PDB file of C-alpha atoms in Angstrom:
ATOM      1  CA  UNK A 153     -10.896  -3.882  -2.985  1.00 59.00           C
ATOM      2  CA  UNK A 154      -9.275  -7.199  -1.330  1.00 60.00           C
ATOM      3  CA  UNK A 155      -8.612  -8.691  -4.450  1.00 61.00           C
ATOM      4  CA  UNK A 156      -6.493  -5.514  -5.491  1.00 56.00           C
ATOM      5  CA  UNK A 157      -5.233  -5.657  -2.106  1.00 61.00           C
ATOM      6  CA  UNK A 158      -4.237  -9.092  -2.545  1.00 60.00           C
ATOM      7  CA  UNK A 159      -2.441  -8.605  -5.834  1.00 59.00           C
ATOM      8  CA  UNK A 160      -0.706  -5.872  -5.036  1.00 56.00           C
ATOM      9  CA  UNK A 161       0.968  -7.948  -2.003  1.00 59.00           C
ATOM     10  CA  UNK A 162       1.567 -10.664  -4.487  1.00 58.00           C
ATOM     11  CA  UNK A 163       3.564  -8.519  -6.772  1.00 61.00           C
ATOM     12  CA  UNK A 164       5.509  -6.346  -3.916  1.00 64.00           C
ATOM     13  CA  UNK A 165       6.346  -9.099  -1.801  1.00 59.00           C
ATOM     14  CA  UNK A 166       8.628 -11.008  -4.218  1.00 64.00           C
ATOM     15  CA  UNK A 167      10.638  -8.076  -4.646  1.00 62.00           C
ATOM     16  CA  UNK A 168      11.260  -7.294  -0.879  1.00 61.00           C
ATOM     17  CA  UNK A 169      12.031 -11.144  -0.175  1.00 58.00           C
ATOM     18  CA  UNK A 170      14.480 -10.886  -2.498  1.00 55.00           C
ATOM     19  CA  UNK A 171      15.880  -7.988  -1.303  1.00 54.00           C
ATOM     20  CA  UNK A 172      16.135  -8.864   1.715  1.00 52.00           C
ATOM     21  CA  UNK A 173      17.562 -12.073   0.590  1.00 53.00           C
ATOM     22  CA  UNK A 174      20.519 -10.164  -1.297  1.00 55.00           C
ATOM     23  CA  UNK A 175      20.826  -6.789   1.635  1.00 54.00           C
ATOM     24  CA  UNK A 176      19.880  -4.502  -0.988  1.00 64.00           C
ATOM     25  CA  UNK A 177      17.166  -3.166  -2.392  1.00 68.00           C
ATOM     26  CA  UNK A 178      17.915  -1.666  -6.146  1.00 77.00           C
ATOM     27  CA  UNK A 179      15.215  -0.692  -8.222  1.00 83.00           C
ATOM     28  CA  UNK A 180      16.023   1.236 -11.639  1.00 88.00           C
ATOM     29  CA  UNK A 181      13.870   4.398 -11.701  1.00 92.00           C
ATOM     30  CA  UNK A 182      11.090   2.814 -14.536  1.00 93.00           C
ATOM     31  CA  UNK A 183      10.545   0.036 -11.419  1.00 91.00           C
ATOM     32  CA  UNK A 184      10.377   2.697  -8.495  1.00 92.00           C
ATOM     33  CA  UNK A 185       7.575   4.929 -11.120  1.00 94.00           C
ATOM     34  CA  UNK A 186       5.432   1.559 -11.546  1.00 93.00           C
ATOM     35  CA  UNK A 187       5.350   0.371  -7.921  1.00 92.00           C
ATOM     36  CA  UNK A 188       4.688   4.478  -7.553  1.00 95.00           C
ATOM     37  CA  UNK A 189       1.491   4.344  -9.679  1.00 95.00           C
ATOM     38  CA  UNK A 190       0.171   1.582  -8.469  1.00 94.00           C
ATOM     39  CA  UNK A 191       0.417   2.900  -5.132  1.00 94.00           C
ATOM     40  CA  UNK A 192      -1.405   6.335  -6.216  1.00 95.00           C
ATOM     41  CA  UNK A 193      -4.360   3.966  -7.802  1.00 95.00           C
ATOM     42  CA  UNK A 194      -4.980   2.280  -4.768  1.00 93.00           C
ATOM     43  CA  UNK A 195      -4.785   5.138  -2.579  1.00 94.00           C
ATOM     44  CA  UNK A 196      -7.344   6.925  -5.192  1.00 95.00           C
ATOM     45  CA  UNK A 197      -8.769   3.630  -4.845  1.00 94.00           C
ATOM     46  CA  UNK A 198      -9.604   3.767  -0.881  1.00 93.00           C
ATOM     47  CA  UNK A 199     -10.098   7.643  -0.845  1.00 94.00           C
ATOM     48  CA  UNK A 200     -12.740   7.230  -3.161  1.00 94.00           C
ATOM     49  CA  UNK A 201     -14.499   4.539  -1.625  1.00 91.00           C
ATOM     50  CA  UNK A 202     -14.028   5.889   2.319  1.00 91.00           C
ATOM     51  CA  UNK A 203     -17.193   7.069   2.824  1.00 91.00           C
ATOM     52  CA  UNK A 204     -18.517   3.323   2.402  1.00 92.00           C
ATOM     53  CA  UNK A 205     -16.464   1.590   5.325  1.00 88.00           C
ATOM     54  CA  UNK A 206     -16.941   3.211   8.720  1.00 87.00           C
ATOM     55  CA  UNK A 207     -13.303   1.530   9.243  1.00 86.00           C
ATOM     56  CA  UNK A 208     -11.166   4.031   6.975  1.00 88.00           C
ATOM     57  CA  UNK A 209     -13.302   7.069   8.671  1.00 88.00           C
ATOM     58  CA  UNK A 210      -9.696   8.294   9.638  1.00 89.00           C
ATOM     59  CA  UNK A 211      -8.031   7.693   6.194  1.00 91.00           C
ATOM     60  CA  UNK A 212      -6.217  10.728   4.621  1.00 92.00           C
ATOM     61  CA  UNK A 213      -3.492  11.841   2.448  1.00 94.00           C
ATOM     62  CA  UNK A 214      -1.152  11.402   5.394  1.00 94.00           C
ATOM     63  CA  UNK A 215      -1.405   7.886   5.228  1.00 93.00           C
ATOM     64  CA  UNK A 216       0.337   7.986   1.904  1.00 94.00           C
ATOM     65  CA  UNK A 217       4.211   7.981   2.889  1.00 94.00           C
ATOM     66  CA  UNK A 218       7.025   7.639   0.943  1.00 93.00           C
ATOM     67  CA  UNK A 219       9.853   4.560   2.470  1.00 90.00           C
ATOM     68  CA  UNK A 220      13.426   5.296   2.362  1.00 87.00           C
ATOM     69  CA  UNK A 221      13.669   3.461  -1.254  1.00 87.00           C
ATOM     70  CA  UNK A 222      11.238   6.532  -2.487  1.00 90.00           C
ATOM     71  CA  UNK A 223       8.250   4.108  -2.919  1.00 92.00           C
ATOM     72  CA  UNK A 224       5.063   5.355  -1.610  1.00 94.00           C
ATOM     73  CA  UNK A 225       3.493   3.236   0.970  1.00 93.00           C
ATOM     74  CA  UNK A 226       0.135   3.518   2.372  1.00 92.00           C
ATOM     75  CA  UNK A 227       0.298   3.153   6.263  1.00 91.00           C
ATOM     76  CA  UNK A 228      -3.098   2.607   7.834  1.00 88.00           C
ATOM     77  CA  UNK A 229      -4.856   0.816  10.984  1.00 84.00           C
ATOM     78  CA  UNK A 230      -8.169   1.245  11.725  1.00 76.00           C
ATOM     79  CA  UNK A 231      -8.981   0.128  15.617  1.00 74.00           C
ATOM     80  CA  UNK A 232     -12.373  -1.193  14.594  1.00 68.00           C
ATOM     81  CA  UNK A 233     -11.224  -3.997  12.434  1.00 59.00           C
ATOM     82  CA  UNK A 234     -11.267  -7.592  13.520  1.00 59.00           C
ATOM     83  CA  UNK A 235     -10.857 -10.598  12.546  1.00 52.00           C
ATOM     84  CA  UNK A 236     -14.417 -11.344  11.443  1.00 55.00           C
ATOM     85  CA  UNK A 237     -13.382  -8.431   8.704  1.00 46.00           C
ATOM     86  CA  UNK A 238     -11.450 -10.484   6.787  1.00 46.00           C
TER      87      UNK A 238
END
């Protein structure tokens, strides 16, 4: 799960830095329907394994968002998790 976690960061993050880096964030729709389904996997992803991790006891399909570039985001913090976690 942190290793997906991981590469999905490593993937997304280029994209915003350069964003940022230009103002703009364009994505054609082909770009905005991959980052989409990756998105969708990993939340299928953590809903499936929930039941495992006392942390994501309050994980649910509201946690799946859409940002204002119509990429789904997962927004989650659980209060139980230190640092020791990770």
């Amino acid at each position: 799960m942190k290793s997906l976690i991981i590469t999905l960061i490593l993937l997304v993050f280029p994209l915003t830095l350069n964003a940022k880096a230009q103002g703009v964030l364009r994505l054609d729709r082909e770009t905005k329907d991959f980052c989409n389904q990756i998105m969708m996997d990993l939340f299928k992803a953590i809903i499936s394994e929930k039941g495992k991790y006392e942390d994501l006891s309050k994980f649910t399909e509201d946690n799946l968002k859409k940002n204002q570039h119509d990429i789904y985001i997962i927004q989650y913090r659980s209060e139980k998790i230190t640092y020791e976690t990770f």
